[in-house]
Amino acid sequence: LGVRAIIAESFERIHRSNLVGTGVLPLQFKKGENCKSLGLIGDETFKILNLNELKPNKEIKVIAVKPSGVKTEFNVTARLDSEIETDYFRNGGILQYVLRSFFRKT
């Protein structure tokens, strides 16, 4: 469906892991922040910055742009909890990671 990231207040362990495994980046609001406190209603376009510098639990800046052009900037935590999860995400998920690893060795 083209979903590349999910921003939530928290993640259950298995849901976070499943997102990483399918190549979707789980992003967590900072403590005390959520859609309501940031004035987000769901019609925004999101820009996630500095994904090329992604590391486990890295703080990342997000810019939400409303259809009117009004921007809201906030930081989230990338809930990639290990280097291998970062590699899974960069490769588009576990399956793509394994396939790329397999074909590099042959």
PDB file of C-alpha atoms in Angstrom:
ATOM      1  CA  LEU A   1       0.000   0.000   0.000  1.00  0.00           C
ATOM      2  CA  GLY A   2       3.020   2.273  -0.003  1.00  0.00           C
ATOM      3  CA  VAL A   3       3.224   2.757   3.756  1.00  0.00           C
ATOM      4  CA  ARG A   4       6.840   3.443   4.669  1.00  0.00           C
ATOM      5  CA  ALA A   5       6.466   4.554   8.301  1.00  0.00           C
ATOM      6  CA  ILE A   6       4.019   4.490  11.219  1.00  0.00           C
ATOM      7  CA  ILE A   7       4.019   7.122  13.971  1.00  0.00           C
ATOM      8  CA  ALA A   8       2.433   6.041  17.264  1.00  0.00           C
ATOM      9  CA  GLU A   9       2.553   6.819  20.976  1.00  0.00           C
ATOM     10  CA  SER A  10       3.791   3.291  21.713  1.00  0.00           C
ATOM     11  CA  PHE A  11       4.154  -0.142  20.120  1.00  0.00           C
ATOM     12  CA  GLU A  12       3.498  -3.627  21.402  1.00  0.00           C
ATOM     13  CA  ARG A  13       6.710  -5.617  20.980  1.00  0.00           C
ATOM     14  CA  ILE A  14       5.309  -8.004  18.351  1.00  0.00           C
ATOM     15  CA  HIS A  15       3.670  -5.231  16.309  1.00  0.00           C
ATOM     16  CA  ARG A  16       6.869  -3.196  16.242  1.00  0.00           C
ATOM     17  CA  SER A  17       8.842  -6.264  15.223  1.00  0.00           C
ATOM     18  CA  ASN A  18       6.336  -7.111  12.466  1.00  0.00           C
ATOM     19  CA  LEU A  19       6.575  -3.586  11.063  1.00  0.00           C
ATOM     20  CA  VAL A  20      10.369  -3.779  10.906  1.00  0.00           C
ATOM     21  CA  GLY A  21      10.156  -7.230   9.326  1.00  0.00           C
ATOM     22  CA  THR A  22       7.993  -5.890   6.510  1.00  0.00           C
ATOM     23  CA  GLY A  23      10.155  -2.825   5.900  1.00  0.00           C
ATOM     24  CA  VAL A  24       7.916  -0.271   7.644  1.00  0.00           C
ATOM     25  CA  LEU A  25       9.654   2.171   9.986  1.00  0.00           C
ATOM     26  CA  PRO A  26       8.073   2.360  13.463  1.00  0.00           C
ATOM     27  CA  LEU A  27       8.385   5.902  14.810  1.00  0.00           C
ATOM     28  CA  GLN A  28       7.379   6.809  18.355  1.00  0.00           C
ATOM     29  CA  PHE A  29       6.225  10.213  19.565  1.00  0.00           C
ATOM     30  CA  LYS A  30       8.286  11.733  22.356  1.00  0.00           C
ATOM     31  CA  LYS A  31       6.856  11.364  25.867  1.00  0.00           C
ATOM     32  CA  GLY A  32       3.945  13.758  26.345  1.00  0.00           C
ATOM     33  CA  GLU A  33       3.393  14.282  22.612  1.00  0.00           C
ATOM     34  CA  ASN A  34       0.700  12.793  20.408  1.00  0.00           C
ATOM     35  CA  CYS A  35      -1.508  13.714  17.463  1.00  0.00           C
ATOM     36  CA  LYS A  36      -3.776  15.831  19.628  1.00  0.00           C
ATOM     37  CA  SER A  37      -1.014  17.798  21.340  1.00  0.00           C
ATOM     38  CA  LEU A  38       0.635  18.499  17.962  1.00  0.00           C
ATOM     39  CA  GLY A  39      -2.647  19.395  16.239  1.00  0.00           C
ATOM     40  CA  LEU A  40      -2.429  16.581  13.700  1.00  0.00           C
ATOM     41  CA  ILE A  41      -5.761  15.440  12.262  1.00  0.00           C
ATOM     42  CA  GLY A  42      -4.752  13.041   9.475  1.00  0.00           C
ATOM     43  CA  ASP A  43      -4.847  15.229   6.382  1.00  0.00           C
ATOM     44  CA  GLU A  44      -1.149  16.131   6.590  1.00  0.00           C
ATOM     45  CA  THR A  45       1.682  15.051   4.333  1.00  0.00           C
ATOM     46  CA  PHE A  46       4.717  13.896   6.313  1.00  0.00           C
ATOM     47  CA  LYS A  47       8.380  14.341   5.517  1.00  0.00           C
ATOM     48  CA  ILE A  48      10.780  12.231   7.572  1.00  0.00           C
ATOM     49  CA  LEU A  49      14.292  13.683   7.555  1.00  0.00           C
ATOM     50  CA  ASN A  50      17.763  12.108   7.656  1.00  0.00           C
ATOM     51  CA  LEU A  51      16.799   8.478   7.034  1.00  0.00           C
ATOM     52  CA  ASN A  52      20.249   7.938   5.520  1.00  0.00           C
ATOM     53  CA  GLU A  53      21.689   8.515   9.024  1.00  0.00           C
ATOM     54  CA  LEU A  54      19.398   5.953  10.642  1.00  0.00           C
ATOM     55  CA  LYS A  55      20.706   4.134  13.732  1.00  0.00           C
ATOM     56  CA  PRO A  56      18.955   2.169  16.498  1.00  0.00           C
ATOM     57  CA  ASN A  57      16.642   4.399  18.570  1.00  0.00           C
ATOM     58  CA  LYS A  58      17.800   7.536  16.750  1.00  0.00           C
ATOM     59  CA  GLU A  59      15.846  10.739  17.174  1.00  0.00           C
ATOM     60  CA  ILE A  60      14.445  11.855  13.830  1.00  0.00           C
ATOM     61  CA  LYS A  61      12.807  15.101  12.745  1.00  0.00           C
ATOM     62  CA  VAL A  62       9.388  14.955  11.079  1.00  0.00           C
ATOM     63  CA  ILE A  63       7.679  17.792   9.230  1.00  0.00           C
ATOM     64  CA  ALA A  64       3.904  17.538   8.867  1.00  0.00           C
ATOM     65  CA  VAL A  65       2.407  19.825   6.229  1.00  0.00           C
ATOM     66  CA  LYS A  66      -1.310  20.565   6.234  1.00  0.00           C
ATOM     67  CA  PRO A  67      -3.116  21.123   2.903  1.00  0.00           C
ATOM     68  CA  SER A  68      -3.135  24.838   3.776  1.00  0.00           C
ATOM     69  CA  GLY A  69       0.689  24.783   3.839  1.00  0.00           C
ATOM     70  CA  VAL A  70       1.021  25.164   7.616  1.00  0.00           C
ATOM     71  CA  LYS A  71       3.997  23.130   8.875  1.00  0.00           C
ATOM     72  CA  THR A  72       4.415  21.370  12.200  1.00  0.00           C
ATOM     73  CA  GLU A  73       7.887  20.116  13.091  1.00  0.00           C
ATOM     74  CA  PHE A  74       8.492  17.546  15.812  1.00  0.00           C
ATOM     75  CA  ASN A  75      10.951  14.821  16.775  1.00  0.00           C
ATOM     76  CA  VAL A  76      10.225  11.120  17.073  1.00  0.00           C
ATOM     77  CA  THR A  77      12.300   8.084  18.016  1.00  0.00           C
ATOM     78  CA  ALA A  78      13.029   5.493  15.336  1.00  0.00           C
ATOM     79  CA  ARG A  79      12.072   2.241  17.071  1.00  0.00           C
ATOM     80  CA  LEU A  80      14.692   0.166  15.339  1.00  0.00           C
ATOM     81  CA  ASP A  81      16.150  -1.393  18.459  1.00  0.00           C
ATOM     82  CA  SER A  82      19.279  -3.040  17.003  1.00  0.00           C
ATOM     83  CA  GLU A  83      21.694  -2.815  14.079  1.00  0.00           C
ATOM     84  CA  ILE A  84      20.157  -5.901  12.436  1.00  0.00           C
ATOM     85  CA  GLU A  85      16.706  -4.277  12.541  1.00  0.00           C
ATOM     86  CA  THR A  86      18.224  -1.200  10.903  1.00  0.00           C
ATOM     87  CA  ASP A  87      19.613  -3.464   8.159  1.00  0.00           C
ATOM     88  CA  TYR A  88      16.216  -5.153   7.738  1.00  0.00           C
ATOM     89  CA  PHE A  89      14.540  -1.771   7.304  1.00  0.00           C
ATOM     90  CA  ARG A  90      17.164  -0.487   4.852  1.00  0.00           C
ATOM     91  CA  ASN A  91      16.648  -3.594   2.728  1.00  0.00           C
ATOM     92  CA  GLY A  92      12.850  -3.336   2.726  1.00  0.00           C
ATOM     93  CA  GLY A  93      12.256  -6.111   5.280  1.00  0.00           C
ATOM     94  CA  ILE A  94      13.618  -9.455   6.412  1.00  0.00           C
ATOM     95  CA  LEU A  95      12.843 -11.340   3.197  1.00  0.00           C
ATOM     96  CA  GLN A  96      14.647  -8.823   0.997  1.00  0.00           C
ATOM     97  CA  TYR A  97      17.566  -8.766   3.456  1.00  0.00           C
ATOM     98  CA  VAL A  98      17.905 -12.565   3.325  1.00  0.00           C
ATOM     99  CA  LEU A  99      17.594 -12.676  -0.460  1.00  0.00           C
ATOM    100  CA  ARG A 100      20.213  -9.966  -0.935  1.00  0.00           C
ATOM    101  CA  SER A 101      22.536 -11.728   1.532  1.00  0.00           C
ATOM    102  CA  PHE A 102      22.041 -15.037  -0.279  1.00  0.00           C
ATOM    103  CA  PHE A 103      22.745 -13.651  -3.749  1.00  0.00           C
ATOM    104  CA  ARG A 104      25.827 -11.733  -2.548  1.00  0.00           C
ATOM    105  CA  LYS A 105      27.343 -15.019  -1.392  1.00  0.00           C
ATOM    106  CA  THR A 106      26.697 -16.906  -4.634  1.00  0.00           C
TER     107      THR A 106
END
